[in-house]
Amino acid sequence: MIYPHFALELEELTVSFDGFKAVNGVTLYVSKDELRVIIGPNGAGKTTLLDLICGRTKPTDGKITFMDKTLTRLPEQEIVRAGVVRKFQTPSIYPKLTVFENLEISHPKGRTAFGAIFFRRTSDVVDRIHEVAKEIYLADLLETEAEKLSHGQKQWLEIGMLLMADPQLLLLDEPVAGMSVREREQTAELLRRICKGRSAVVIEHDMKFVRRIADKVTVMHQGKVLAEGPMDDIEKDPRVVEVYLGH
Amino acid sequence: MNTLYRSMLGGRSGLIGLAILAGLLLIVFPLLLEPFRLNMMGKYLSLAFVAIALVMCWGYGGIMSLGQGLFWGLGGYCMAAFLKLEAARNIASEAGTDQIKALSTVGLPDFMDWNQITELPWFWYPFKSFPLTLALMIVVPTVIAYIIGTAMFKRRVGGVYFAIITQALCWAMEILFVTRQGWTGGINGITDLRTLLGWDIRTPSAQSSIYFMTVVGILVCIVLGRWLLNSKFGRLLVAVRDMEDRVRFSGYDVANLKTTVFCIAAAMSAVGGAFFVLNVGFMSPKLVTIEPSIYMVIFCAVGGRMSLIGAVYGTLAVSYGRTFFSEEFPALWYFLMGSVFILVTMVFPDGLAGAATRGVPAAWRWLTRNFREPPPAPATAAVKEAQP
Ligand SMILES: Nc1ncnc2c1ncn2[C@@H]1O[C@H](COP(=O)(O)OP(=O)(O)O)[C@@H](O)[C@H]1O
Ligand SMILES: [Mg+2]
């Protein structure tokens, strides 16, 4: 039997907050080049699942493997250095720095204190910043303070910050929340473009958006995986309609 | 060269600010102030080192340390220990004086003798050497800051909790130094310091030289601080302050970044403590405890917590106000200080520096608008006509 090679493997992942299992025995495999979307009602444990993968929360049980590397007990910055990056549900950018500086900080060069003190803004760094800025529709706003951006632009900036490190796996928590219809379309396009050659796990509520981007959908409910498969099958699944889509 | 000009001196506007400060401290004060007042300025300036350090650590890095007196004090005690041993050696060579007759173990600091200590404690030995003293003056506070930083920041202790812990440590140090009389001089501290490598530091000319050395030290710290804050490290500090998790999930070891800036701040504060000892000729545990540490934060807040130069003005203004009011209206001082602090944090978060960078241009515009020739309306009309 031939086993397909997965990029991200979650096995029996469980976390318990004082006895409450926010994520309960989740097993999930994401292939290289796959864009997986996780849907589910509020409180299903979607955000917590991403927290576990990126190391913000440590699992009580189970195993996380990425590209044959065990991430389960690694400190956050080591997980990032292994190629796994995370976008938060509320845009997390540096409000007092310019778009340029936001992207520059996210460049992997000069990641230690001394490295940062002696960091030089070389042409390859500047080129990369311009490249990413163009990708996220912010090329004309490089000198703008990040706090002055619109909500949607802040979401893009954070995605751009992730791209600076040329990651292998993107974890995106509700990337189009609060965006206009036009911005949603641009974001869907952006995601399709940047996820080539990478894996991504995206949490989203907007079904239209999910249909546009997802390769495969996982439905979570009460900390467990309820269903998994292509969007067309998921939409017909009576259990999914019952707990989620029916609303 | 050009990048150094920009990163260390802060470009043209930064250079002007630095030149004004240097002119004030190096020329105006020495010309205008009588020796006693100038020495007082030297004393204040030795506290400004801490205010500058707090701009980096708190203003940029968001780490509020309410115990910075701990590091300032350690630097001061190191310098005082060296001077005290030198004083003790000098007394030992003046056989026959009353002072030497009062001692039972000649060559030991007097307070040790009073506490029935007959041999120099081992940790006092390095302070026989001046280079070693200078090294320890930096290394001891830095190592302690490193230990505190690693212990706290790795455990994600921050904000108010960190501030309270630094305050507690500061208090613990005071108690330690007060109770270990035979080792530290107890509540009186280390007093009666006279010479530095044979140079009598109590004469008026020495006092004024020390004042100038202190000013140079301040200017060096500002330039060094600018270089650090203008690097990617400086922008990272702001990033950690505003969005710590984002920095962590961009692959940085946040605890390490925080520890680094905390160590730099500790070392800089310690240098200030050493200059204090040279300026005033003594060191006391009363100076390292909670109240002075809180003052240091106020200096920084009043000056503008994002401005290295502002920190110096903040220190001078508050210290001078304190001296003035406690001479004239001692009862009022605490209320005034409290209100100033509340005002600064609520209404003027950028302190004096903010007032200068925003207020001065605004005042200038107002002045030029009201006292210049009639409005330039015809001029624009002329420009329009000139354009085809
Ligand atoms: N650190 C925590 N401590 C206690 N309970 C938590 C913690 N984090 C999340 N939870 C709980 O876990 C459940 C799942 O939350 P979350 O993952 O944010 O849901 P979702 O993102 O799917 O809406 C919620 O009931 C939430 O209250
Ligand atoms: Mg969520």
XYZ file of C-alpha atoms and ligand atoms in Angstrom:
663
model
C 0.000 0.000 0.000
C 1.264 3.460 -0.857
C 0.846 6.148 1.750
C 0.306 9.618 0.354
C 2.818 12.077 1.655
C 1.224 14.695 3.846
C 2.702 18.047 4.800
C 0.768 18.533 8.026
C -0.339 15.646 10.181
C -2.445 16.064 13.304
C -3.066 12.888 15.244
C -5.547 12.532 18.087
C -4.932 16.138 19.039
C -6.599 17.102 22.290
C -6.464 20.091 24.586
C -8.316 20.408 27.813
C -8.971 23.693 29.604
C -9.777 22.692 33.166
C -11.554 19.581 31.934
C -13.285 21.280 28.994
C -11.978 19.747 25.801
C -11.941 22.613 23.290
C -10.254 20.310 20.788
C -11.017 16.663 21.267
C -9.128 13.945 19.406
C -8.759 15.732 16.090
C -6.986 13.827 13.346
C -6.312 15.774 10.190
C -3.988 15.437 7.212
C -3.180 18.282 4.845
C -1.182 17.606 1.687
C 1.495 19.708 0.200
C -0.071 22.261 -2.153
C -3.484 21.876 -0.515
C -5.709 24.688 0.686
C -7.881 23.302 3.444
C -10.765 25.286 4.874
C -12.134 24.631 8.342
C -15.711 25.655 9.026
C -17.958 25.174 12.003
C -20.185 27.039 14.449
C -18.743 29.515 16.953
C -16.945 27.825 19.785
C -16.299 24.681 17.748
C -12.579 24.903 18.528
C -11.311 26.153 15.155
C -9.156 28.966 16.538
C -7.906 26.694 19.286
C -6.850 24.147 16.670
C -4.681 26.772 14.955
C -3.346 27.820 18.361
C -2.216 24.249 18.902
C -0.480 23.965 15.543
C 1.422 27.235 15.919
C 2.399 26.545 19.519
C 0.365 29.245 21.232
C -1.421 26.548 23.211
C 0.260 23.293 24.148
C -1.803 20.134 23.565
C -2.708 17.857 26.449
C -2.501 14.900 24.120
C -1.721 13.988 20.542
C 0.903 14.749 17.976
C 1.610 17.452 15.402
C 4.005 16.723 12.554
C 4.965 19.061 9.766
C 7.212 17.906 6.928
C 8.334 14.984 9.083
C 9.287 17.316 11.906
C 7.510 16.996 15.252
C 6.184 20.376 16.334
C 4.260 19.256 19.382
C 6.507 20.717 22.086
C 8.563 23.266 20.165
C 8.608 26.906 21.276
C 6.635 29.274 18.997
C 9.598 30.835 17.246
C 10.979 27.386 16.375
C 7.676 26.432 14.795
C 7.797 29.612 12.711
C 11.338 28.803 11.681
C 10.119 25.382 10.558
C 7.962 27.243 8.023
C 4.602 27.492 9.806
C 3.093 30.969 10.075
C -0.132 32.196 11.583
C -2.549 35.025 10.937
C -4.736 36.001 13.855
C -8.473 36.515 13.859
C -8.155 40.235 14.604
C -5.533 41.897 12.428
C -2.240 41.893 14.325
C 0.039 44.453 12.791
C 2.376 47.051 14.273
C 0.219 50.193 14.308
C 3.013 52.723 14.819
C 5.279 51.411 12.082
C 4.907 51.993 8.357
C 3.808 49.281 5.958
C 7.419 49.030 4.829
C 8.691 48.601 8.380
C 5.959 46.093 9.173
C 7.126 43.965 6.276
C 10.789 44.517 7.049
C 10.417 43.251 10.610
C 8.825 40.141 9.234
C 11.852 39.415 7.065
C 13.725 36.423 8.467
C 17.093 38.197 8.398
C 18.296 39.489 11.775
C 16.077 37.439 14.027
C 18.293 37.580 17.119
C 18.766 40.726 19.209
C 22.283 41.281 17.893
C 21.273 40.331 14.383
C 18.620 43.034 14.564
C 21.029 45.674 15.901
C 23.453 45.062 13.048
C 20.767 44.395 10.434
C 21.336 46.274 7.198
C 18.591 47.151 4.755
C 20.200 45.428 1.792
C 18.767 45.484 -1.705
C 17.507 41.903 -1.523
C 15.434 42.790 1.551
C 14.059 45.922 -0.110
C 13.267 44.015 -3.286
C 11.437 41.349 -1.357
C 9.406 43.999 0.487
C 8.350 45.608 -2.795
C 7.511 42.238 -4.268
C 5.288 41.287 -1.341
C 3.708 44.744 -1.141
C 2.661 44.435 -4.762
C 1.209 41.016 -4.108
C -0.968 42.298 -1.245
C -2.183 45.410 -3.113
C -0.234 47.801 -0.866
C 2.617 48.841 -3.170
C 1.536 52.491 -3.083
C 1.164 52.634 0.672
C 4.627 51.547 1.802
C 5.285 54.731 3.767
C 1.846 54.822 5.418
C 1.600 54.130 9.123
C -0.144 50.808 9.490
C -2.789 52.144 11.865
C -4.043 54.425 9.108
C -4.892 51.507 6.797
C -8.465 50.336 6.286
C -9.537 47.149 8.010
C -9.216 45.096 4.848
C -5.775 46.500 4.105
C -4.653 45.581 7.605
C -5.738 41.995 6.926
C -3.706 42.009 3.724
C -0.722 43.522 5.458
C -0.734 40.725 7.984
C -0.881 38.162 5.189
C 2.027 39.989 3.549
C 3.995 39.837 6.789
C 3.559 36.075 6.747
C 4.737 35.872 3.159
C 7.982 37.708 3.926
C 9.356 34.566 5.528
C 8.448 32.444 2.478
C 6.551 29.940 4.641
C 5.562 26.374 3.867
C 2.283 26.361 5.759
C -0.093 29.273 6.229
C -2.617 29.223 9.053
C -5.221 31.915 8.444
C -7.949 32.681 10.941
C -10.922 34.366 9.239
C -8.911 36.375 6.712
C -11.908 38.100 5.093
C -13.808 39.015 8.256
C -14.947 42.617 8.001
C -14.059 42.970 4.314
C -16.191 44.433 1.554
C -17.398 42.217 -1.296
C -14.724 43.590 -3.618
C -12.015 43.046 -1.013
C -13.224 39.475 -0.514
C -12.796 38.784 -4.192
C -9.320 40.263 -4.174
C -8.446 38.210 -1.119
C -9.715 34.987 -2.677
C -7.531 35.713 -5.683
C -4.595 36.550 -3.411
C -4.968 33.318 -1.480
C -5.198 31.163 -4.593
C -2.075 32.863 -5.878
C 0.072 32.666 -2.736
C -0.914 29.142 -1.824
C 0.695 27.665 -4.917
C 3.522 25.435 -3.774
C 2.465 25.814 -0.149
C -0.074 24.317 2.189
C -2.710 26.397 3.918
C -5.325 25.945 6.597
C -7.971 28.659 6.490
C -10.835 29.209 8.892
C -13.792 30.898 7.289
C -17.527 31.501 7.675
C -18.381 33.030 4.321
C -19.612 30.032 2.277
C -19.277 31.819 -1.034
C -15.672 32.579 -0.230
C -15.043 29.026 0.977
C -16.386 27.601 -2.279
C -13.991 29.792 -4.228
C -10.820 28.872 -2.400
C -11.178 25.447 -0.805
C -9.652 22.256 -2.106
C -11.219 20.340 0.729
C -13.343 21.337 3.716
C -13.254 20.084 7.298
C -16.262 20.739 9.517
C -15.634 21.017 13.239
C -18.249 20.763 15.933
C -17.724 20.728 19.707
C -14.023 20.155 19.394
C -14.336 17.227 17.003
C -14.166 16.694 13.274
C -17.752 16.236 12.101
C -17.174 15.799 8.393
C -14.510 16.179 5.793
C -14.446 16.272 2.003
C -14.994 18.411 -1.080
C -17.345 21.361 -0.631
C -20.063 19.787 -2.793
C -20.319 16.714 -0.565
C -20.106 18.745 2.619
C -23.027 20.924 1.639
C -25.223 17.858 1.215
C -24.140 16.171 4.450
C -27.239 16.158 6.695
C -25.169 16.374 9.926
C -23.407 19.481 8.667
C -26.677 21.079 7.618
C -28.061 20.265 11.043
C -25.299 21.870 13.153
C -23.998 24.558 10.874
C -25.298 25.287 7.414
C -28.919 25.117 8.486
C -28.604 28.352 10.450
C 29.349 57.826 6.929
C 26.032 59.076 5.686
C 24.195 56.200 7.330
C 26.063 56.799 10.575
C 25.078 60.449 10.438
C 21.481 59.407 10.115
C 21.460 56.506 12.541
C 23.599 57.928 15.349
C 22.855 61.613 15.172
C 19.327 61.315 13.862
C 19.859 63.385 10.711
C 19.524 67.145 10.625
C 16.726 67.633 13.158
C 18.346 65.124 15.510
C 21.640 66.927 15.246
C 20.049 70.281 16.050
C 18.395 68.830 19.151
C 21.659 67.300 20.275
C 23.591 70.521 19.605
C 21.124 72.577 21.640
C 21.394 70.158 24.541
C 25.181 70.058 24.319
C 25.352 73.860 24.159
C 23.125 74.194 27.190
C 25.016 71.653 29.277
C 28.561 72.394 28.124
C 28.449 76.188 27.735
C 25.354 77.861 29.180
C 25.197 76.062 32.531
C 28.921 76.347 33.326
C 28.827 80.064 32.483
C 25.655 80.911 34.365
C 25.632 78.646 37.384
C 27.747 79.047 40.491
C 29.866 75.979 41.362
C 27.387 74.692 43.941
C 24.505 74.773 41.447
C 26.626 73.285 38.695
C 27.508 70.384 40.948
C 23.800 69.959 41.625
C 23.229 69.768 37.875
C 25.906 67.070 37.684
C 24.008 65.163 40.344
C 20.737 65.500 38.410
C 22.409 64.493 35.182
C 23.674 61.297 36.733
C 19.991 60.418 37.146
C 19.300 61.328 33.531
C 21.244 58.220 32.496
C 18.406 56.187 33.973
C 15.783 58.313 32.250
C 17.523 57.718 28.923
C 17.680 54.005 29.670
C 13.963 54.020 30.467
C 13.154 55.634 27.126
C 14.600 52.556 25.443
C 13.272 49.997 27.854
C 9.859 51.489 28.617
C 9.091 54.074 25.937
C 10.132 51.839 23.080
C 10.144 48.326 24.538
C 7.097 48.776 26.759
C 8.888 47.275 29.761
C 8.007 49.383 32.764
C 10.689 48.980 35.378
C 9.900 50.596 38.702
C 13.146 49.326 40.163
C 15.744 50.938 37.958
C 17.354 52.383 41.094
C 18.631 48.875 41.729
C 20.978 49.024 38.727
C 21.831 52.668 39.208
C 22.699 51.856 42.803
C 24.842 48.857 41.915
C 26.895 50.991 39.539
C 27.224 53.607 42.233
C 28.227 51.099 44.892
C 30.911 49.619 42.640
C 32.460 53.033 42.105
C 32.093 53.896 45.793
C 33.790 50.656 46.804
C 36.821 51.510 44.718
C 37.023 55.052 46.076
C 36.547 53.819 49.620
C 39.433 51.383 49.403
C 41.604 54.113 47.979
C 40.580 56.414 50.831
C 41.362 53.675 53.347
C 44.829 53.160 51.855
C 45.486 56.892 52.034
C 44.463 57.042 55.659
C 46.724 54.090 56.385
C 49.689 55.994 55.008
C 49.027 59.027 57.202
C 50.356 57.380 60.372
C 49.801 59.244 63.597
C 46.625 61.156 62.758
C 43.554 60.962 64.960
C 41.666 59.187 62.256
C 44.120 56.334 62.096
C 44.333 56.033 65.876
C 40.583 55.456 65.947
C 40.907 52.368 63.750
C 41.898 48.952 64.980
C 42.601 47.432 61.547
C 44.501 49.896 59.431
C 43.774 49.926 55.708
C 40.209 48.681 55.987
C 37.254 50.953 55.210
C 36.229 52.641 58.476
C 32.716 51.177 58.540
C 34.134 47.650 58.402
C 36.324 48.416 61.340
C 33.344 49.747 63.303
C 31.561 46.482 62.598
C 34.391 44.348 63.967
C 35.420 43.098 60.542
C 39.152 42.541 60.541
C 39.714 41.311 57.034
C 38.510 42.608 53.710
C 35.608 40.404 52.480
C 36.550 38.478 49.331
C 34.081 40.290 47.066
C 35.745 43.582 47.925
C 39.068 42.498 46.449
C 38.289 43.293 42.803
C 37.561 46.887 43.807
C 41.237 47.412 44.520
C 41.749 47.633 40.774
C 40.278 50.494 38.766
C 39.891 48.608 35.463
C 38.221 45.729 37.292
C 35.930 48.185 39.055
C 34.880 49.711 35.751
C 34.244 46.253 34.322
C 32.228 45.087 37.340
C 30.286 48.328 37.392
C 28.842 47.284 34.016
C 28.934 43.504 34.337
C 27.251 43.079 37.730
C 24.082 45.061 36.897
C 23.945 43.521 33.424
C 24.162 39.983 34.757
C 21.492 40.689 37.356
C 19.275 42.231 34.686
C 19.901 39.180 32.538
C 18.833 36.834 35.324
C 15.717 38.876 36.118
C 14.902 39.225 32.427
C 15.316 35.559 31.636
C 13.330 34.477 34.674
C 10.479 36.921 34.052
C 10.188 37.297 30.298
C 10.543 33.584 29.540
C 7.600 33.058 31.859
C 5.730 35.827 30.068
C 5.585 38.021 33.133
C 5.011 41.542 31.922
C 3.194 44.803 32.473
C 2.197 45.700 35.995
C 3.398 42.379 37.396
C 6.878 42.979 36.101
C 6.866 46.523 37.460
C 5.882 45.272 40.904
C 8.556 42.591 40.856
C 11.281 45.095 39.944
C 10.047 47.273 42.761
C 10.218 44.388 45.203
C 13.755 43.553 44.075
C 14.778 47.130 44.568
C 13.401 47.051 48.069
C 15.153 43.740 48.755
C 18.436 45.288 47.682
C 17.908 48.222 50.016
C 17.255 45.875 52.929
C 20.288 43.788 52.041
C 22.535 46.825 51.884
C 21.160 48.330 55.072
C 21.420 45.159 57.134
C 24.848 43.976 55.952
C 26.475 46.940 57.650
C 29.969 45.546 57.794
C 30.013 44.877 54.078
C 28.157 47.866 52.704
C 28.258 50.641 55.279
C 24.632 50.011 56.244
C 22.123 52.821 56.328
C 24.825 55.477 56.089
C 26.169 53.978 52.909
C 29.715 54.527 51.782
C 30.812 58.012 52.681
C 33.887 60.169 52.962
C 35.201 59.441 49.475
C 38.109 61.659 48.572
C 40.340 60.743 45.703
C 40.146 58.929 42.397
C 43.562 57.503 41.461
C 45.166 60.195 43.573
C 43.050 63.033 42.133
C 41.183 64.911 44.864
C 37.552 64.874 43.676
C 36.361 67.350 46.289
C 38.073 70.464 44.973
C 35.980 72.934 42.940
C 38.058 72.384 39.820
C 37.700 68.593 40.095
C 33.972 69.017 40.652
C 33.637 71.017 37.490
C 35.732 68.493 35.528
C 33.463 65.740 36.791
C 30.459 67.757 35.686
C 31.862 67.896 32.163
C 32.631 64.184 32.203
C 29.042 63.517 33.232
C 27.750 65.628 30.349
C 29.975 63.771 27.903
C 28.670 60.499 29.314
C 25.089 61.672 28.748
C 25.804 62.700 25.174
C 27.505 59.380 24.446
C 24.500 57.520 25.839
C 22.133 59.546 23.665
C 24.150 58.823 20.530
C 24.420 55.153 21.436
C 20.702 55.040 22.179
C 19.874 56.627 18.846
C 21.997 54.126 17.027
C 20.164 51.250 18.748
C 16.705 52.724 18.308
C 17.265 53.559 14.659
C 18.262 49.983 13.899
C 15.845 47.179 13.202
C 16.198 46.380 16.909
C 14.536 49.698 17.759
C 11.609 48.999 15.461
C 11.326 45.522 16.931
C 11.056 47.018 20.402
C 8.085 49.107 19.270
C 6.617 46.013 17.658
C 7.011 44.015 20.870
C 5.435 46.844 22.839
C 2.380 47.100 20.586
C 1.846 43.542 19.359
C 3.973 41.075 21.231
C 2.351 37.947 19.841
C 2.814 39.038 16.251
C 6.568 39.377 16.875
C 6.686 35.981 18.507
C 4.841 34.415 15.590
C 7.207 36.067 13.149
C 9.958 33.842 14.465
C 11.543 36.036 17.119
C 12.419 35.029 20.643
C 10.544 37.856 22.356
C 11.951 37.052 25.790
C 15.435 37.406 24.375
C 14.677 40.786 22.799
C 13.187 42.085 26.031
C 16.061 40.755 28.107
C 18.543 42.444 25.800
C 16.997 45.887 26.104
C 16.574 45.415 29.844
C 20.295 44.575 30.141
C 21.300 47.595 28.057
C 19.115 49.793 30.240
C 20.669 48.304 33.374
C 24.208 48.951 32.163
C 23.390 52.520 31.211
C 21.721 53.170 34.559
C 24.776 51.778 36.345
C 27.063 54.238 34.575
C 24.813 57.017 35.874
C 25.162 55.691 39.409
C 28.944 55.766 39.116
C 28.870 59.371 37.912
C 26.621 60.217 40.835
C 29.229 58.968 43.282
C 31.924 61.030 41.614
C 29.699 64.115 41.689
C 28.634 63.916 45.316
C 31.304 61.803 47.010
C 29.079 59.215 48.694
C 26.585 56.424 48.060
C 23.655 55.488 50.230
C 20.973 52.773 50.210
C 18.329 55.475 50.569
C 19.108 56.431 46.994
C 18.472 53.045 45.463
C 15.114 52.268 46.941
C 11.538 52.538 45.701
C 10.973 56.278 45.804
C 13.959 57.286 43.670
C 13.086 54.505 41.238
C 9.612 55.959 40.802
C 11.116 59.395 40.288
C 13.216 57.985 37.478
C 10.080 56.844 35.681
C 8.537 60.275 36.224
C 11.621 61.958 34.738
C 11.202 59.820 31.671
C 7.442 60.403 31.413
C 7.753 64.161 31.834
C 10.525 64.367 29.264
C 8.585 62.256 26.805
C 9.027 58.545 26.920
C 9.905 58.294 23.243
C 12.625 60.951 23.317
C 16.181 60.339 24.498
C 16.904 64.059 24.666
C 13.561 64.765 26.299
C 14.556 62.382 29.090
C 17.422 64.716 30.025
C 15.181 67.791 30.102
C 12.568 65.846 32.043
C 15.148 64.870 34.644
C 16.471 68.396 35.010
C 13.011 69.974 35.169
C 11.579 67.579 37.731
C 14.732 67.456 39.856
C 15.015 71.214 39.854
C 11.332 71.552 40.687
C 11.770 69.115 43.507
C 14.708 70.999 44.993
C 12.983 74.337 44.575
C 9.679 73.235 46.072
C 11.151 71.259 48.907
C 13.122 74.351 49.861
C 10.173 76.719 49.509
C 6.928 74.758 49.920
C 7.786 71.227 51.023
C 4.176 70.253 51.718
C 3.060 71.104 48.220
C 5.651 69.076 46.389
C 4.044 65.644 46.489
C 0.688 66.958 45.334
C 2.342 68.883 42.560
C 4.393 65.875 41.483
C 1.337 63.641 41.547
C -0.669 66.052 39.426
C 2.189 66.505 36.984
C 2.446 62.769 36.568
C -1.283 62.339 36.027
C -1.323 65.254 33.598
C 1.600 63.886 31.660
C 0.201 60.380 31.353
C -3.366 61.453 30.558
C -2.979 64.631 28.521
C 0.595 64.845 27.247
C 1.769 61.296 26.702
C 4.723 62.636 24.729
C 5.846 64.916 27.555
C 8.147 67.870 27.025
C 9.517 66.389 23.821
C 6.030 66.209 22.351
C 5.337 69.768 23.422
C 8.565 70.868 21.734
C 8.127 68.980 18.466
C 4.476 69.966 18.090
C 4.203 73.106 20.181
C 7.207 74.975 18.824
C 6.261 74.678 15.128
C 2.657 75.580 15.989
C 3.803 78.623 17.949
C 6.112 79.558 15.118
C 3.284 79.365 12.586
C 1.088 81.446 14.884
C 3.814 84.054 15.306
C 4.630 84.271 11.637
C 0.940 84.453 10.770
C 0.247 87.304 13.154
C 3.352 89.396 12.918
C 4.354 89.151 9.337
C 3.534 91.380 6.418
C -0.030 91.145 4.997
C -1.187 87.768 3.674
C 0.584 86.360 0.619
C -2.562 86.343 -1.529
C -1.135 88.588 -4.288
C 1.858 86.299 -4.472
C -0.240 83.260 -5.357
C -2.119 85.345 -7.854
C 1.176 86.308 -9.426
C 2.188 82.643 -9.605
C -1.076 81.804 -11.322
C -0.549 84.555 -13.841
C 2.970 83.434 -14.497
C 1.767 79.948 -15.349
C 0.588 79.689 -18.922
N -7.458 29.540 26.841
C -8.712 29.050 26.980
N -9.176 28.714 28.215
C -10.433 28.232 28.361
N -11.289 28.028 27.365
C -10.899 28.332 26.115
C -9.589 28.868 25.863
N -9.472 29.075 24.532
C -10.645 28.700 23.975
N -11.496 28.260 24.932
C -12.835 27.741 24.691
O -12.743 26.772 23.698
C -13.885 26.811 22.854
C -13.444 26.910 21.427
O -13.008 28.229 21.141
P -12.450 28.692 19.727
O -11.380 27.772 19.321
O -12.100 30.114 19.845
O -13.740 28.525 18.805
P -13.948 28.985 17.316
O -12.720 29.661 16.828
O -14.264 27.720 16.606
O -15.133 29.904 17.343
C -14.734 27.989 23.309
O -15.798 27.479 24.081
C -13.787 28.793 24.150
O -14.493 29.435 25.178
Mg -12.336 31.661 16.145
